[in-house]
Tab-separated table of C-alpha atoms and ligand atoms in Angstrom:
chain	number	residue	atom	x	y	z
A	1	MET	CA	80.135	-65.617	-20.294
A	2	LYS	CA	76.431	-66.097	-19.498
A	3	TYR	CA	75.909	-62.295	-20.011
A	4	LYS	CA	77.755	-62.447	-23.291
A	5	ILE	CA	75.275	-65.055	-24.495
A	6	LEU	CA	72.468	-62.840	-23.199
A	7	GLU	CA	73.922	-59.866	-25.075
A	8	GLU	CA	74.000	-62.024	-28.337
A	9	LEU	CA	70.366	-63.053	-27.763
A	10	LYS	CA	69.285	-59.501	-27.254
A	11	LYS	CA	70.842	-58.442	-30.461
A	12	GLN	CA	68.692	-61.034	-32.425
A	13	LYS	CA	65.657	-59.516	-31.013
A	14	GLU	CA	62.764	-61.776	-31.882
A	15	SER	CA	64.655	-64.306	-34.036
A	16	TYR	CA	66.516	-67.550	-33.151
A	17	VAL	CA	70.237	-67.910	-33.010
A	18	SER	CA	71.758	-71.344	-33.291
A	19	GLY	CA	74.021	-72.892	-30.653
A	20	GLN	CA	76.498	-73.420	-33.339
A	21	LYS	CA	76.580	-69.709	-34.177
A	22	LEU	CA	76.861	-68.691	-30.533
A	23	SER	CA	79.743	-71.084	-30.008
A	24	VAL	CA	81.690	-69.611	-32.907
A	25	ILE	CA	80.966	-66.074	-31.902
A	26	LEU	CA	81.960	-66.636	-28.280
A	27	ASN	CA	84.555	-69.220	-28.860
A	28	VAL	CA	83.182	-71.845	-26.408
A	29	SER	CA	81.607	-75.357	-26.865
A	30	ARG	CA	77.951	-75.772	-27.650
A	31	THR	CA	77.675	-77.660	-24.323
A	32	ALA	CA	79.114	-74.704	-22.474
A	33	ILE	CA	76.488	-72.470	-24.278
A	34	TRP	CA	73.692	-74.829	-23.169
A	35	LYS	CA	75.050	-74.787	-19.532
A	36	HIS	CA	74.910	-70.951	-19.515
A	37	ILE	CA	71.436	-70.946	-21.025
A	38	VAL	CA	70.320	-73.085	-18.092
A	39	GLU	CA	71.919	-70.614	-15.713
A	40	LEU	CA	70.151	-67.702	-17.303
A	41	ARG	CA	66.955	-69.485	-17.115
A	42	ASN	CA	67.584	-70.169	-13.420
A	43	GLU	CA	67.955	-66.450	-13.045
A	44	GLY	CA	64.531	-66.047	-14.413
A	45	TYR	CA	65.167	-65.256	-18.054
A	46	SER	CA	62.710	-67.009	-20.347
A	47	ILE	CA	64.617	-68.454	-23.295
A	48	ALA	CA	63.105	-70.626	-25.932
A	49	ALA	CA	65.216	-73.536	-27.259
A	50	VAL	CA	64.171	-75.247	-30.470
A	51	SER	CA	66.090	-78.011	-32.171
A	52	ARG	CA	67.613	-76.857	-35.550
A	53	LYS	CA	66.659	-73.350	-34.807
A	54	GLY	CA	68.533	-72.452	-31.540
A	55	TYR	CA	67.782	-70.091	-28.880
A	56	LYS	CA	65.491	-67.058	-28.558
A	57	LEU	CA	65.036	-64.620	-25.751
A	58	ASN	CA	61.448	-63.996	-24.880
A	59	ASN	CA	60.574	-60.278	-25.284
A	60	SER	CA	58.482	-60.477	-22.123
A	61	ASN	CA	61.518	-60.812	-19.843
A	62	ASP	CA	61.543	-57.950	-17.347
A	63	ILE	CA	64.427	-58.899	-15.035
A	64	LEU	CA	66.270	-56.614	-12.672
A	65	ASN	CA	69.810	-57.570	-11.598
A	66	MET	CA	73.214	-55.954	-11.405
A	67	TYR	CA	73.851	-56.743	-15.134
A	68	GLU	CA	70.688	-55.094	-16.397
A	69	LEU	CA	71.249	-52.176	-14.232
A	70	SER	CA	74.910	-51.953	-14.816
A	71	GLY	CA	74.718	-48.637	-16.887
A	72	ILE	CA	73.694	-46.773	-13.708
A	73	GLN	CA	76.439	-45.302	-11.627
A	74	ASN	CA	76.590	-46.505	-7.889
A	75	ILE	CA	73.696	-48.831	-8.282
A	76	ARG	CA	72.739	-51.248	-5.557
A	77	TYR	CA	70.364	-54.112	-6.443
A	78	TYR	CA	68.689	-56.259	-3.891
A	79	GLU	CA	66.239	-59.055	-4.327
A	80	SER	CA	64.371	-58.188	-1.042
A	81	VAL	CA	64.818	-55.487	1.527
A	82	SER	CA	62.754	-53.955	4.306
A	83	SER	CA	62.439	-50.659	2.522
A	84	THR	CA	64.840	-49.216	-0.083
A	85	ASN	CA	64.716	-45.871	1.784
A	86	ASP	CA	66.051	-47.540	4.859
A	87	ILE	CA	68.944	-49.132	2.923
A	88	ALA	CA	69.707	-45.760	1.220
A	89	LYS	CA	69.774	-44.048	4.615
A	90	GLN	CA	72.151	-46.591	6.014
A	91	LEU	CA	74.378	-46.181	2.971
A	92	ALA	CA	74.276	-42.358	3.512
A	93	VAL	CA	75.411	-42.844	7.098
A	94	SER	CA	78.242	-45.038	6.050
A	95	GLY	CA	79.430	-42.418	3.578
A	96	SER	CA	78.043	-43.408	0.282
A	97	SER	CA	78.127	-40.649	-2.294
A	98	GLU	CA	75.167	-38.857	-3.792
A	99	TRP	CA	73.380	-40.499	-6.678
A	100	THR	CA	73.744	-43.933	-4.991
A	101	VAL	CA	70.603	-45.661	-6.193
A	102	VAL	CA	69.063	-48.589	-4.368
A	103	VAL	CA	66.683	-50.811	-6.388
A	104	ALA	CA	64.913	-53.937	-5.015
A	105	ASP	CA	62.527	-56.437	-6.480
A	106	ASN	CA	60.617	-56.627	-3.147
A	107	GLN	CA	60.158	-54.751	0.041
A	108	THR	CA	58.846	-56.274	3.153
A	109	ALA	CA	58.110	-53.039	4.934
A	110	GLY	CA	57.551	-50.466	2.259
A	111	LYS	CA	56.746	-47.056	3.732
A	112	GLY	CA	54.427	-44.298	2.678
A	113	ARG	CA	54.274	-40.779	4.177
A	114	LEU	CA	53.079	-40.101	7.776
A	115	GLY	CA	53.630	-43.699	8.870
A	116	ARG	CA	51.474	-45.118	6.166
A	117	LYS	CA	52.250	-48.357	4.335
A	118	TRP	CA	53.283	-48.839	0.767
A	119	ILE	CA	52.105	-52.103	-0.782
A	120	THR	CA	54.998	-53.697	-2.682
A	121	THR	CA	54.131	-56.550	-5.033
A	122	PRO	CA	57.419	-58.546	-5.643
A	123	LYS	CA	58.872	-58.214	-9.120
A	124	LYS	CA	55.877	-56.167	-10.401
A	125	GLY	CA	57.058	-52.740	-9.715
A	126	ILE	CA	59.929	-50.228	-9.487
A	127	TRP	CA	60.929	-49.804	-5.855
A	128	MET	CA	63.908	-47.475	-5.748
A	129	SER	CA	65.567	-44.801	-3.653
A	130	ILE	CA	68.020	-42.250	-4.648
A	131	LEU	CA	70.570	-40.752	-2.215
A	132	LEU	CA	71.164	-36.910	-2.665
A	133	LYS	CA	73.210	-34.370	-0.957
A	134	PRO	CA	71.944	-31.037	-2.371
A	135	CYS	CA	73.511	-27.738	-1.479
A	136	ILE	CA	70.175	-26.065	-0.836
A	137	PRO	CA	68.694	-24.893	2.429
A	138	PRO	CA	66.227	-27.375	4.183
A	139	TRP	CA	63.287	-24.924	3.529
A	140	GLU	CA	63.686	-25.447	-0.185
A	141	ILE	CA	63.150	-29.260	0.181
A	142	GLN	CA	59.691	-28.902	-1.313
A	143	LEU	CA	61.291	-28.277	-4.751
A	144	MET	CA	63.064	-31.639	-4.464
A	145	THR	CA	59.660	-33.316	-3.806
A	146	LEU	CA	58.125	-31.659	-6.859
A	147	ALA	CA	61.343	-32.649	-8.921
A	148	ALA	CA	60.857	-36.295	-8.093
A	149	SER	CA	57.276	-36.350	-9.277
A	150	CYS	CA	58.163	-34.439	-12.394
A	151	ALA	CA	61.022	-36.791	-13.142
A	152	VAL	CA	58.648	-39.798	-12.894
A	153	ALA	CA	55.954	-38.066	-15.089
A	154	LEU	CA	58.583	-37.214	-17.742
A	155	ALA	CA	60.193	-40.664	-17.570
A	156	LEU	CA	56.744	-42.284	-18.105
A	157	LYS	CA	56.222	-40.074	-21.198
A	158	ASP	CA	59.820	-40.852	-22.400
A	159	THR	CA	59.636	-44.605	-22.082
A	160	VAL	CA	56.039	-45.662	-22.215
A	161	ASN	CA	54.398	-42.542	-23.889
A	162	VAL	CA	51.658	-42.233	-21.295
A	163	ASP	CA	50.430	-39.012	-20.045
A	164	ALA	CA	50.703	-38.996	-16.243
A	165	GLY	CA	49.296	-36.345	-13.959
A	166	ILE	CA	50.821	-35.053	-10.666
A	167	LYS	CA	48.444	-34.600	-7.612
A	168	TRP	CA	49.970	-32.028	-5.184
A	169	PRO	CA	52.628	-32.459	-4.031
A	170	ASN	CA	53.830	-35.641	-5.600
A	171	ASP	CA	51.454	-38.576	-6.257
A	172	VAL	CA	51.753	-39.552	-9.892
A	173	LEU	CA	48.432	-40.603	-11.473
A	174	ILE	CA	47.323	-42.252	-14.625
A	175	GLU	CA	43.644	-41.690	-15.542
A	176	GLY	CA	43.010	-40.502	-12.066
A	177	LYS	CA	44.517	-43.359	-10.276
A	178	LYS	CA	47.745	-43.633	-8.279
A	179	VAL	CA	50.559	-45.360	-10.200
A	180	CYS	CA	53.445	-43.852	-8.254
A	181	GLY	CA	54.076	-42.589	-4.707
A	182	ILE	CA	57.121	-40.712	-3.545
A	183	LEU	CA	58.536	-40.519	-0.042
A	184	LEU	CA	61.229	-37.986	0.597
A	185	GLU	CA	63.228	-38.235	3.736
A	186	MET	CA	65.611	-35.697	4.841
A	187	ASN	CA	68.469	-35.623	7.354
A	188	SER	CA	69.334	-31.929	8.089
A	189	GLU	CA	70.600	-29.423	10.533
A	190	ALA	CA	68.927	-25.975	11.044
A	191	ASP	CA	70.206	-24.462	7.857
A	192	ARG	CA	71.985	-27.362	6.075
A	193	ILE	CA	70.810	-30.602	4.382
A	194	ASN	CA	73.059	-33.572	5.144
A	195	HIS	CA	71.269	-35.865	2.796
A	196	ILE	CA	67.910	-36.619	1.267
A	197	VAL	CA	66.528	-40.011	0.287
A	198	ALA	CA	63.978	-39.836	-2.623
A	199	GLY	CA	62.069	-43.081	-2.472
A	200	ILE	CA	60.037	-43.779	-5.568
A	201	GLY	CA	57.536	-46.543	-6.022
A	202	ILE	CA	55.983	-47.246	-9.428
A	203	ASN	CA	53.391	-49.913	-9.996
A	204	PHE	CA	54.505	-51.558	-13.274
A	205	SER	CA	53.087	-54.893	-14.291
A	206	HIS	CA	50.359	-55.398	-11.700
A	207	GLU	CA	47.063	-56.768	-12.723
A	208	MET	CA	44.075	-55.457	-10.859
A	209	HIS	CA	43.890	-58.504	-8.673
A	210	ASP	CA	47.419	-57.811	-7.411
A	211	PHE	CA	46.143	-54.895	-5.346
A	212	PRO	CA	44.348	-55.393	-2.037
A	213	LYS	CA	40.694	-54.658	-1.841
A	214	GLU	CA	41.326	-51.268	-0.225
A	215	LEU	CA	43.223	-50.034	-3.278
A	216	ALA	CA	40.896	-51.379	-5.872
A	217	ASN	CA	39.390	-47.993	-6.741
A	218	THR	CA	42.417	-45.855	-6.246
A	219	ALA	CA	45.519	-47.698	-7.666
A	220	THR	CA	46.641	-48.549	-11.151
A	221	SER	CA	49.744	-49.953	-12.835
A	222	VAL	CA	51.484	-48.970	-16.053
A	223	LYS	CA	50.298	-52.319	-17.550
A	224	ILE	CA	46.658	-51.748	-16.495
A	225	SER	CA	46.641	-48.410	-18.060
A	226	LEU	CA	48.316	-49.570	-21.292
A	227	ASN	CA	45.769	-52.458	-21.554
A	228	ASN	CA	42.820	-49.978	-21.010
A	229	ASN	CA	44.069	-48.287	-24.093
A	230	GLY	CA	44.567	-51.353	-26.269
A	231	ARG	CA	48.401	-51.407	-25.778
A	232	ASP	CA	50.662	-54.088	-24.312
A	233	ILE	CA	53.484	-53.800	-21.878
A	234	GLU	CA	55.619	-56.333	-23.707
A	235	GLY	CA	59.007	-55.112	-24.678
A	236	ILE	CA	58.815	-52.305	-21.931
A	237	LYS	CA	61.408	-52.954	-19.224
A	238	ARG	CA	61.537	-51.708	-15.711
A	239	TYR	CA	65.258	-50.921	-16.053
A	240	ASP	CA	64.551	-48.529	-18.919
A	241	ILE	CA	62.050	-46.674	-16.783
A	242	ILE	CA	64.590	-46.570	-13.723
A	243	LYS	CA	67.176	-45.216	-16.133
A	244	ALA	CA	64.787	-42.532	-17.419
A	245	VAL	CA	63.718	-41.410	-13.927
A	246	ILE	CA	67.376	-41.018	-12.918
A	247	LYS	CA	68.231	-39.036	-16.160
A	248	ARG	CA	65.218	-36.677	-15.654
A	249	MET	CA	65.856	-36.243	-11.974
A	250	LYS	CA	69.456	-35.381	-12.650
A	251	GLU	CA	68.473	-32.762	-15.174
A	252	LEU	CA	66.003	-31.002	-12.735
A	253	TYR	CA	68.255	-31.515	-9.779
A	254	GLU	CA	71.270	-29.756	-11.499
A	255	GLN	CA	69.107	-26.755	-12.174
A	256	ILE	CA	67.789	-26.557	-8.644
A	257	GLN	CA	71.425	-26.663	-7.406
A	258	ILE	CA	72.330	-23.628	-9.497
A	259	GLY	CA	69.274	-21.750	-8.128
A	260	ASN	CA	67.045	-22.336	-11.215
A	261	ALA	CA	63.669	-23.764	-9.986
A	262	GLN	CA	61.916	-22.819	-13.197
A	263	PRO	CA	62.175	-26.193	-15.071
A	264	VAL	CA	60.729	-27.922	-11.933
A	265	LEU	CA	57.871	-25.453	-11.392
A	266	ASP	CA	57.122	-25.357	-15.192
A	267	GLY	CA	57.196	-29.295	-15.405
A	268	TRP	CA	54.965	-29.626	-12.364
A	269	ARG	CA	52.510	-27.066	-13.473
A	270	LYS	CA	52.368	-28.778	-16.986
A	271	TYR	CA	51.605	-32.219	-15.479
A	272	ASN	CA	49.512	-31.252	-12.420
A	273	VAL	CA	45.956	-32.204	-11.951
A	274	THR	CA	45.373	-30.132	-8.888
A	275	LEU	CA	45.304	-26.435	-9.960
A	276	GLY	CA	41.851	-25.184	-10.788
A	277	LYS	CA	40.209	-28.036	-9.108
A	278	ASN	CA	37.985	-28.367	-6.104
A	279	VAL	CA	40.114	-29.632	-3.251
A	280	LYS	CA	39.854	-30.698	0.381
A	281	VAL	CA	42.840	-29.674	2.504
A	282	ILE	CA	43.965	-30.005	6.076
A	283	TYR	CA	45.477	-26.743	7.438
A	284	HIS	CA	46.554	-26.556	10.994
A	285	ASN	CA	44.477	-29.772	11.858
A	286	LYS	CA	41.340	-28.213	10.326
A	287	GLU	CA	39.651	-29.334	7.166
A	288	TYR	CA	38.775	-26.819	4.495
A	289	THR	CA	37.374	-27.109	0.932
A	290	GLY	CA	38.160	-24.627	-1.815
A	291	ILE	CA	39.765	-24.127	-5.195
A	292	ALA	CA	43.565	-24.764	-5.665
A	293	THR	CA	44.573	-21.627	-7.351
A	294	GLU	CA	48.357	-21.413	-7.541
A	295	LEU	CA	51.701	-23.204	-6.999
A	296	THR	CA	54.141	-20.727	-5.400
A	297	ASN	CA	57.709	-20.377	-6.544
A	298	GLU	CA	58.644	-22.241	-3.278
A	299	GLY	CA	56.554	-25.131	-4.434
A	300	ASN	CA	53.599	-24.490	-1.971
A	301	LEU	CA	49.938	-24.804	-2.846
A	302	THR	CA	47.574	-21.754	-2.517
A	303	VAL	CA	43.858	-22.649	-1.913
A	304	LEU	CA	41.119	-20.174	-2.136
A	305	CYS	CA	38.915	-21.608	0.629
A	306	GLU	CA	35.085	-21.463	0.777
A	307	ASP	CA	35.314	-18.937	3.657
A	308	GLY	CA	37.032	-16.534	1.366
A	309	ILE	CA	40.453	-16.936	2.888
A	310	LYS	CA	43.474	-17.824	0.825
A	311	ARG	CA	45.626	-20.451	2.588
A	312	THR	CA	49.055	-21.544	1.424
A	313	ILE	CA	49.910	-25.057	2.358
A	314	SER	CA	53.399	-26.421	2.331
A	315	SER	CA	52.796	-30.060	3.236
A	316	GLY	CA	50.084	-32.429	4.259
A	317	GLU	CA	46.965	-33.747	2.572
A	318	VAL	CA	45.169	-32.534	-0.415
A	319	SER	CA	42.329	-34.510	-1.961
A	320	VAL	CA	41.192	-33.445	-5.466
A	321	ARG	CA	37.460	-33.796	-6.100
A	322	GLY	CA	36.826	-36.534	-8.748
A	323	LEU	CA	40.275	-38.168	-8.159
A	324	MET	CA	40.938	-41.327	-6.183
A	325	ASN	CA	38.591	-41.609	-3.246
A	326	TYR	CA	37.406	-37.988	-2.974
A	327	ILE	CA	33.983	-37.836	-4.509
B	401	BT5	C1	53.378	-42.419	-0.767
B	401	BT5	O1	52.897	-42.264	0.526
B	401	BT5	O2	52.754	-42.467	-1.692
B	401	BT5	C2	54.900	-42.856	-0.742
B	401	BT5	C3	55.218	-44.116	-1.246
B	401	BT5	C4	56.666	-44.311	-1.532
B	401	BT5	C5	56.860	-45.715	-1.891
B	401	BT5	C6	58.457	-45.962	-2.270
B	401	BT5	S1	58.819	-47.485	-2.799
B	401	BT5	C7	60.535	-47.174	-2.674
B	401	BT5	C8	60.656	-46.419	-1.428
B	401	BT5	N1	60.836	-47.328	-0.219
B	401	BT5	C9	59.759	-47.212	0.661
B	401	BT5	O3	59.597	-47.825	1.638
B	401	BT5	N2	58.997	-46.233	0.189
B	401	BT5	C10	59.415	-45.582	-1.090
B	401	BT5	P1	51.409	-41.661	0.809
B	401	BT5	O4	51.250	-40.528	0.011
B	401	BT5	O5	51.375	-41.653	2.259
B	401	BT5	O6	50.513	-42.843	0.259
B	401	BT5	C11	50.330	-43.982	0.984
B	401	BT5	C12	48.949	-44.432	0.589
B	401	BT5	O7	48.842	-44.869	-0.759
B	401	BT5	C13	48.568	-45.753	1.341
B	401	BT5	O8	47.980	-45.353	2.628
B	401	BT5	C14	47.597	-46.461	0.411
B	401	BT5	O9	46.244	-45.814	0.597
B	401	BT5	C15	48.121	-46.002	-0.832
B	401	BT5	N3	48.983	-47.136	-1.460
B	401	BT5	C16	49.836	-47.976	-0.803
B	401	BT5	N4	50.429	-48.788	-1.571
B	401	BT5	C17	50.016	-48.378	-2.878
B	401	BT5	C18	50.421	-48.860	-4.191
B	401	BT5	N5	51.265	-49.912	-4.410
B	401	BT5	N6	49.775	-48.228	-5.213
B	401	BT5	C19	48.911	-47.253	-5.026
B	401	BT5	N7	48.577	-46.725	-3.864
B	401	BT5	C20	49.100	-47.341	-2.715
C-alpha cells in the first residue's frame, strides 16, 4: 500500500494531493494513509504534509530500494556491502544468470584496479556491478571494458545531458576529472569466459568536501559538474542513470556477441579524450612518453613514443597530459 501512495504522489509531481483524495483513490482510511506516509518517511522519502493541502513528494528525493529499481530484471539491492563486485562474483558462483545487477547504497571495501581503493560515499553515488557471461574468447575482453565506459558516457548524455570523456581504457571524466571508474573482473579458462563482473562506480551527488584531500584535484561528481554550469541536480535520480547504463550496455553487448565491435569502437572513439594527446604510459615496467595515435580494432592503444617506436598497449596505466594529475 505504501508504494501505491508513493505512486500517487509521484503522479502529482510538484503539487499537493489531499489525504481525502488519496483515501478515496486507494480505498483506505485517512489514518491508514498517514501511517504509510510515516513509513515512507522512515525509508528516507521527504514528504511535505500541510493541513488543508495534503501531501507532496519532495522532488529532491533520490532513494534506491527494490521498489525504485523494480523495472530492472534480476536486480539485487543492498544498503551496504563490502564491494558490489564481490557480491556479484558470489552470485555467479551460486549460479545466478547473466544480467544479474547488484546495486548498493554503500560499500565498505570498494575496489579499484590493481589493488587500489575506490572511495564510496554512502548514498551519494551509483555503486553497481553487472554479471555477464559473454560467448567471446578471453582475449576479446578489452572490448567489454570499452563497452562499459561507452555505456556510462552514453547514459550520462541520455539522462543528464552532460558530455563525458573517456580516458583509455575506461575512466569516465567530466571536465577533465574522474566521475566514474570501472573495474572488470573475469573468471575464465584458457579459451572460454565463465563470467565477467563489470563494476561501475559513478560519483553522483557529492559535494567537493565529500572527497578526501587526495582526490580534491582529480575527482568530480555529476552534481559538481552541473553546478559548475549553472544547473541543478534536483529531479535527476540515480535509478534513472542505473537503468540507462544497463540499457546502453545491453545494446553494445548484444553487438559484441554477434561479432560486431564497431558500435563500441565508434562510441569509444567519439567520447575518448586520449587519442591525439601527449601521454605517459607504462610498457613492460618501463615508462614512456609519446602521442596516443590509434585505438586498434581489438581495443588496444597505439602510442608513438618519443624514441620513435610505436608501442601497442593492452592494459595498464596511461596518463594524459593536462588531465587529472599529469601536468
Ligand atoms: C577504478 O580503478 O577506477 C575502478 C573503480 C570501480 C569502482 C566500482 S564501484 C562498484 C564496483 N565495486 C567495487 O568494489 N568496485 C566497482 P582505478 O583505475 O584503479 O582507479 C582507482 C583510483 O581512482 C584510486 O587510486 C584513486 O586515485 C581514484 N579514486 C578512488 N575513489 C574515487 C572516486 N570515488 N572518484 C574518483 N576517483 C577515485
